[in-house]
Coordinates of C-alpha atoms in Angstrom, one line a residue:
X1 CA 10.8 21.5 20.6
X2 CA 8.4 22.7 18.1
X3 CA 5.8 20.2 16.9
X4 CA 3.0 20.3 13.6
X5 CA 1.1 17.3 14.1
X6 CA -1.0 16.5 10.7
X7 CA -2.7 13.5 12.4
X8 CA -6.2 14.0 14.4
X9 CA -4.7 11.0 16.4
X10 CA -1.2 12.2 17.3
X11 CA -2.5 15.6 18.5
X12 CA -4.5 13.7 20.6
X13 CA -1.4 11.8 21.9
X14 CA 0.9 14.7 21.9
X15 CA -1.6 16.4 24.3
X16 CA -1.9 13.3 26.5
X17 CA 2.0 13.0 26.9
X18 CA 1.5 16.8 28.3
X19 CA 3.1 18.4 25.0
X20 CA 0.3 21.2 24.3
X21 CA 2.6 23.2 24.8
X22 CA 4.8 22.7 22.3
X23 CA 2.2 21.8 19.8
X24 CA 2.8 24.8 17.1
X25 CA 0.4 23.5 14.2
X26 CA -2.5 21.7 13.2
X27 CA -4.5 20.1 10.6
X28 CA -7.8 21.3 10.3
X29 CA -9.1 17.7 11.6
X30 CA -7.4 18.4 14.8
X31 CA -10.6 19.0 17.4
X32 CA -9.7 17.1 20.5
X33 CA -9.2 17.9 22.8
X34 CA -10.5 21.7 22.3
X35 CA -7.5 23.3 22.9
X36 CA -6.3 22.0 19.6
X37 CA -8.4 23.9 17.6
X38 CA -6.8 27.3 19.0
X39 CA -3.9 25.8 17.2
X40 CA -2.7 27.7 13.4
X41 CA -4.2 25.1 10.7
X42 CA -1.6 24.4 8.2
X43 CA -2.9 21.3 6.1
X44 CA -6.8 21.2 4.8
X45 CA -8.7 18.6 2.4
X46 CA -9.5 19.9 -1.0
X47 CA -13.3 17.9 -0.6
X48 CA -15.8 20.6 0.1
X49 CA -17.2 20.3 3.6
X50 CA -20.5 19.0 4.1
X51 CA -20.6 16.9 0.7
X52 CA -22.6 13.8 0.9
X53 CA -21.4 10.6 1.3
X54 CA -21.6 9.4 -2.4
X55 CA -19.9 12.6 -3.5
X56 CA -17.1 12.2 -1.5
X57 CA -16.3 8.6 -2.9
X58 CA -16.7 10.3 -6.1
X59 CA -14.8 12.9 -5.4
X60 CA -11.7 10.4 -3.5
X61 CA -11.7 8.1 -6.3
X62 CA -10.8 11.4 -9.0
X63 CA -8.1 12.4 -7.0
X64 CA -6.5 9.6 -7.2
X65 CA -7.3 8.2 -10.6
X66 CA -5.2 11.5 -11.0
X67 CA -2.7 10.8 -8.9
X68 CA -3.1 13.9 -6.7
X69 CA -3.9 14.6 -3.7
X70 CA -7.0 15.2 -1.2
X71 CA -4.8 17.8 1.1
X72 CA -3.9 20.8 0.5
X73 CA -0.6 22.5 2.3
X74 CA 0.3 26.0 3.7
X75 CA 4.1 25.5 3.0
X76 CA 4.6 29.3 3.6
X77 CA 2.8 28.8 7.3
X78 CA 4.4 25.5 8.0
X79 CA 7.7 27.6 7.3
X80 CA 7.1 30.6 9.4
X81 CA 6.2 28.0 12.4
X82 CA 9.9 26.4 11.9
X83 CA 8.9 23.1 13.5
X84 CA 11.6 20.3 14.6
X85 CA 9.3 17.4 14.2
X86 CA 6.6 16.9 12.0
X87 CA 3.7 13.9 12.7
X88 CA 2.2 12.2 9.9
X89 CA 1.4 8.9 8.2
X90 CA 1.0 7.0 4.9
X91 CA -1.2 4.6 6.0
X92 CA -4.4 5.6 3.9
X93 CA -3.4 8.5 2.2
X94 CA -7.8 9.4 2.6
X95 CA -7.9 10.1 5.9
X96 CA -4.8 12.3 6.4
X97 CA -1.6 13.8 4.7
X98 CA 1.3 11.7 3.8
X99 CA 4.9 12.5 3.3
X100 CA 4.4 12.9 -0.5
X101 CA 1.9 15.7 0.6
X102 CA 4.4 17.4 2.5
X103 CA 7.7 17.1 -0.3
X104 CA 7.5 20.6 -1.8
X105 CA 6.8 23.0 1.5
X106 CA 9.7 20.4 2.8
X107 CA 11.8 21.4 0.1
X108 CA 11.5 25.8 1.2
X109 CA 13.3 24.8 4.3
X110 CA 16.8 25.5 4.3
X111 CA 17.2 22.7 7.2
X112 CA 14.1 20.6 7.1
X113 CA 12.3 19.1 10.1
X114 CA 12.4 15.4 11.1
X115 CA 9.7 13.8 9.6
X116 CA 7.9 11.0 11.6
X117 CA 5.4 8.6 10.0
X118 CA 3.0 6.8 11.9
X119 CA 1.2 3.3 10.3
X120 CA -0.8 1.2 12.4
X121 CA -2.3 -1.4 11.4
X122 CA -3.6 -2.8 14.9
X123 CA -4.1 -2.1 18.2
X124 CA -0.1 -3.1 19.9
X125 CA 1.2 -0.6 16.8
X126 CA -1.1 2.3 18.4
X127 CA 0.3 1.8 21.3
X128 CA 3.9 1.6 20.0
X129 CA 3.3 4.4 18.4
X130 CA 2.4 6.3 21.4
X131 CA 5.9 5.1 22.4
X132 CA 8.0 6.2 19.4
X133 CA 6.1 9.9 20.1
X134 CA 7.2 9.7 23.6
X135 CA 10.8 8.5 22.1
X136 CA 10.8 11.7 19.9
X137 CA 9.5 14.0 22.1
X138 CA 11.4 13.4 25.4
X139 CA 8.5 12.0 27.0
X140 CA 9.2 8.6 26.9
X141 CA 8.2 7.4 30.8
X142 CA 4.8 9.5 30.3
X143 CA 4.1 7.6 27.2
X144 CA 5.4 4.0 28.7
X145 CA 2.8 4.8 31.8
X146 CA -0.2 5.9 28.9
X147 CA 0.5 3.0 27.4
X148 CA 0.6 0.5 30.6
X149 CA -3.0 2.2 31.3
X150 CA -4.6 2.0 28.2
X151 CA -3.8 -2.1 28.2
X152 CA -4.9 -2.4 31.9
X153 CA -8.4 -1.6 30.9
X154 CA -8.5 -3.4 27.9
X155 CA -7.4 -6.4 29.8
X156 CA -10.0 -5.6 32.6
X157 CA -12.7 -6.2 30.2
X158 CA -11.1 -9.0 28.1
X159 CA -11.5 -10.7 31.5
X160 CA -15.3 -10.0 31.6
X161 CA -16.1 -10.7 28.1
X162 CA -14.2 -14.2 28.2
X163 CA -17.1 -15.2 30.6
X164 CA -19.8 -14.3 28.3
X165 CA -21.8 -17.4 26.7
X166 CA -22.0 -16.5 22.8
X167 CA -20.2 -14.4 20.7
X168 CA -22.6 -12.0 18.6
X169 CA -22.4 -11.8 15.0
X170 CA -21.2 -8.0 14.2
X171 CA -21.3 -6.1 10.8
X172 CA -19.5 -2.8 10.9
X173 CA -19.8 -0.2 8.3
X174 CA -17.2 2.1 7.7
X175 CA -19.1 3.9 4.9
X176 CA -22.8 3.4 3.3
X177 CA -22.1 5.1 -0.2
X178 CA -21.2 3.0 -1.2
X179 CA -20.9 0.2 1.5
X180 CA -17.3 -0.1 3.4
X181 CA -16.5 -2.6 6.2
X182 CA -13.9 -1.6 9.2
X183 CA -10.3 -2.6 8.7
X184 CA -6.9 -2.2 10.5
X185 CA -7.7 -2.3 14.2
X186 CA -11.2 -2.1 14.0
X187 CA -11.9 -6.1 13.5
X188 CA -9.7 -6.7 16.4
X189 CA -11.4 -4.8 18.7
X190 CA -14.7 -6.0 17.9
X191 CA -13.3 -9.7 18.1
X192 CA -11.7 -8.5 21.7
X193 CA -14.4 -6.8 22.9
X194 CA -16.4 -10.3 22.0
X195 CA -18.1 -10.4 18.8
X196 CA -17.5 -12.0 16.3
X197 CA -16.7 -10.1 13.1
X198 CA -18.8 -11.3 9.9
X199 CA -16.6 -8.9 7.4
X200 CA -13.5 -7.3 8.8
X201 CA -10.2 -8.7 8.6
X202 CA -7.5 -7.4 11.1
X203 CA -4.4 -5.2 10.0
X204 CA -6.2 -4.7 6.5
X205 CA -7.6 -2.0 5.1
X206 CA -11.6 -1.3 5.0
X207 CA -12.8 -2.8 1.4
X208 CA -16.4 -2.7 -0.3
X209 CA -19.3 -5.3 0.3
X210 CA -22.7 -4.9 -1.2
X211 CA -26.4 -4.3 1.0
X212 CA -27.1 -8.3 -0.3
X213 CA -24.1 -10.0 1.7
X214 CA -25.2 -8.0 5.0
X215 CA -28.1 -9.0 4.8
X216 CA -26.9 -12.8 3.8
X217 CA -25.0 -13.2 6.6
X218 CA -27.6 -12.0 9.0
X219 CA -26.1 -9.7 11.7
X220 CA -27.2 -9.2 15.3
X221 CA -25.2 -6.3 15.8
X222 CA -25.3 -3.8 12.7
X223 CA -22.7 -0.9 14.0
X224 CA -23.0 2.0 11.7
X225 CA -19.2 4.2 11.6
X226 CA -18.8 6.1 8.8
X227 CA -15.2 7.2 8.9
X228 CA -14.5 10.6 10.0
X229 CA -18.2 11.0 11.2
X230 CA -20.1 11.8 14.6
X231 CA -22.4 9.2 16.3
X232 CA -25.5 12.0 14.6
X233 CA -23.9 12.3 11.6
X234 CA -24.2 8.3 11.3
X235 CA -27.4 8.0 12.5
X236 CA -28.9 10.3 10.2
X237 CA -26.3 8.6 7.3
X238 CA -28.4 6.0 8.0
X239 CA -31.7 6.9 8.5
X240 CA -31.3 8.5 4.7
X241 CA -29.9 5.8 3.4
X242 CA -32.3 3.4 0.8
X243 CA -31.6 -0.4 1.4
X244 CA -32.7 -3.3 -0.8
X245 CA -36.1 -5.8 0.0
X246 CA -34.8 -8.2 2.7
X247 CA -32.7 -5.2 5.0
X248 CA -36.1 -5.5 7.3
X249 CA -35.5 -9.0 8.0
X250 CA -31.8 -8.7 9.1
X251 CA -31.7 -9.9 12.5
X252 CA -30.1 -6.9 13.9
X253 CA -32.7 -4.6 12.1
X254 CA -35.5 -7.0 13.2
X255 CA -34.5 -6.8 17.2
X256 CA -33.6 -2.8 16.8
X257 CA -29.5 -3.6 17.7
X258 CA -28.6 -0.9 15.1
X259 CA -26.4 1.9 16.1
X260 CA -24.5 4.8 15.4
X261 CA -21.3 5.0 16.7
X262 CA -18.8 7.9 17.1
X263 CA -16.4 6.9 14.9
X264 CA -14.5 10.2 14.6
X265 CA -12.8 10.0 18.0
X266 CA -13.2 6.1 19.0
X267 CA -13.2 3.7 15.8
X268 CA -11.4 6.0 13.0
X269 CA -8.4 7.5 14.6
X270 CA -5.7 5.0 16.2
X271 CA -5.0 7.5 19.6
X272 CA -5.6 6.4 23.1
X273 CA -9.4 6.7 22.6
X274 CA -9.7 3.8 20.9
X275 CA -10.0 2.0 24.3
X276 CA -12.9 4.2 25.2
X277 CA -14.8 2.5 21.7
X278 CA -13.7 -0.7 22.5
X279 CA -15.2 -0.4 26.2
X280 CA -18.1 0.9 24.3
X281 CA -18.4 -2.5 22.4
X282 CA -17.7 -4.6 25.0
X283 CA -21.0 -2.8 27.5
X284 CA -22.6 -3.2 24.0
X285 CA -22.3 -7.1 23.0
X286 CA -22.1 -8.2 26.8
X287 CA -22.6 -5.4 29.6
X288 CA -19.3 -5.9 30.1
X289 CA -16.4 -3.5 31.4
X290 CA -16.9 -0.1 33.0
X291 CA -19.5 -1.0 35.3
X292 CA -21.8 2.4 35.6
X293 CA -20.2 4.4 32.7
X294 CA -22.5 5.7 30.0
X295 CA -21.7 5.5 26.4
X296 CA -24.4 7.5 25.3
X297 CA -22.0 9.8 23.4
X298 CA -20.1 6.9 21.8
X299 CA -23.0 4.3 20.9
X300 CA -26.4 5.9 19.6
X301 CA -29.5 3.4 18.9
X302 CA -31.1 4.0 15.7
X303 CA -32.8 0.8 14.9
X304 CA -36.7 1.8 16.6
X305 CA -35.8 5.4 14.7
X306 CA -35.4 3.7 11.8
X307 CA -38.5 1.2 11.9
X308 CA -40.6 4.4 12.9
X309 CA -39.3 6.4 9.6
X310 CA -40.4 3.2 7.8
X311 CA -43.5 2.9 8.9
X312 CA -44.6 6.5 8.4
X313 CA -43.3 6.7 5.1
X314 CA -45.8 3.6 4.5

């Protein structure tokens, strides 16, 4: 079988179920595991790389006020790769191609691929969709034991975490120009890695809040994950970032629990990774799960960075 895979997450899936192999193109979001970036790229975003933050909401929002689209397609490449199966979504139609994306290079083939769309909008749909690749792909045991796995840990440290005192009160940004809370899954595994949410709302998407209501309802956690962004990227999102009088007083700001978190791999993309950031959260709020493992590549402090910068700037 002859697979593109359009989604970050699904590559990483389709290499988990053992399929890198078969794998015969990319989008140009497809980094993990390395081996997928030797892969021909046959999807890219018409944003220009490295645009700020507020640009690329600017930039977003007039694509679709003109109803087109952020991706552009190689339809002669993805026709000389002749795949049988094609992985993509339409759940936000920001963060990776859709099946509208893909209708006219569909339309050179003289027998067109099979086409499966993948929209999660929690954590049990990741993992069925980990099964319906399995399903598609012939690997359907693999994916069943992938699956069994990822839930054993997750369980392992629900178990921990239901023995914890308090909940913590948890803002997560998705974005900070302008401000974007986590959606979809991302509630749901702050609520099961034992905080408690102040803004997210499970199986919806991320919507916009202003600086004044984080700093209403008072955080002790502030997790910083712009979409699509590293753990550095965020921090330094961050540190850049002007907020209103009053930010200083936040709870979370006051005590230094600010921090950058690796969104691209753990938070953003629904893929078996997501059970590394959840274990991530859980060590956060509680010390819980993983006993020994770092996360230093997942969760980066920036709260004492940020109060330094402050300070010197007078």
């Amino acid at each position: 079988m002859r697979i593109v895979s359009l989604l970050p997450s699904a590559t990483e899936i389709l290499f988990a179920l053992g399929l890198d192999e078969q794998i015969v193109g990319v989008s140009h979001e497809c980094d993990t595991p390395a081996q997928a970036r030797t892969k021909p790229v046959v999807i890219r975003s018409r944003i220009p790389p490295d645009c700020p933050s507020g640009e690329i909401d600017r930039l977003v929002w007039e694509f679709v006020s003109r109803g087109e689209s952020l991706y552009s397609v190689d339809a002669e490449a993805l026709e000389e790769l002749a795949p049988d199966l094609i992985i993509t979504q339409d759940l936000c139609h920001v963060c990776a191609a859709s099946p509208e994306d893909l209708s006219a290079a569909l339309a050179r083939f003289a027998k067109p691929p099979k086409v499966l769309c993948l929209n999660p909008l929690d954590l049990g749909e990741v993992w069925r969709d980990i099964l319906r690749v399995g399903e598609e792909t012939a690997t359907a045991e693999r994916a069943r034991c992938l699956v069994a796995e990822l839930e054993a840990r997750m369980s392992a440290t629900e178990m921990e975490v239901r023995r914890a005192p308090r909940r913590p009160r948890v803002a997560l940004l998705e974005w900070l120009d302008p401000f974007y809370v986590g959606g979809h899954w991302v509630p749901e595994m702050i609520a099961r890695a034992g905080g408690d949410d102040l803004f997210g709302r499970p199986r919806t998407p991320s919507f916009r809040i202003t600086p004044e209501q984080v700093i209403r309802e008072a955080p002790e956690f502030l997790l910083i994950a712009p979409c699509g962004y590293s753990a550095s990227q965020a921090r330094d999102e961050y540190l850049q970032t002007a907020f209103p009088l009053g930010w200083e007083a936040i709870p979370a700001v006051r005590e230094g629990q600010v921090f950058a978190l690796e969104a691209s791999g753990y938070f953003s993309r629904p893929g078996p990774r997501l059970v590394e950031g959840f274990e991530a959260l859980a060590q956060l709020f509680h010390r819980a799960g993983s006993t020994g493992e770092s996360f230093s590549s997942i969760v980066l402090p920036v709260g004492a960075e940020w109060r330094s910068a402050r300070a010197a700037s007078g």
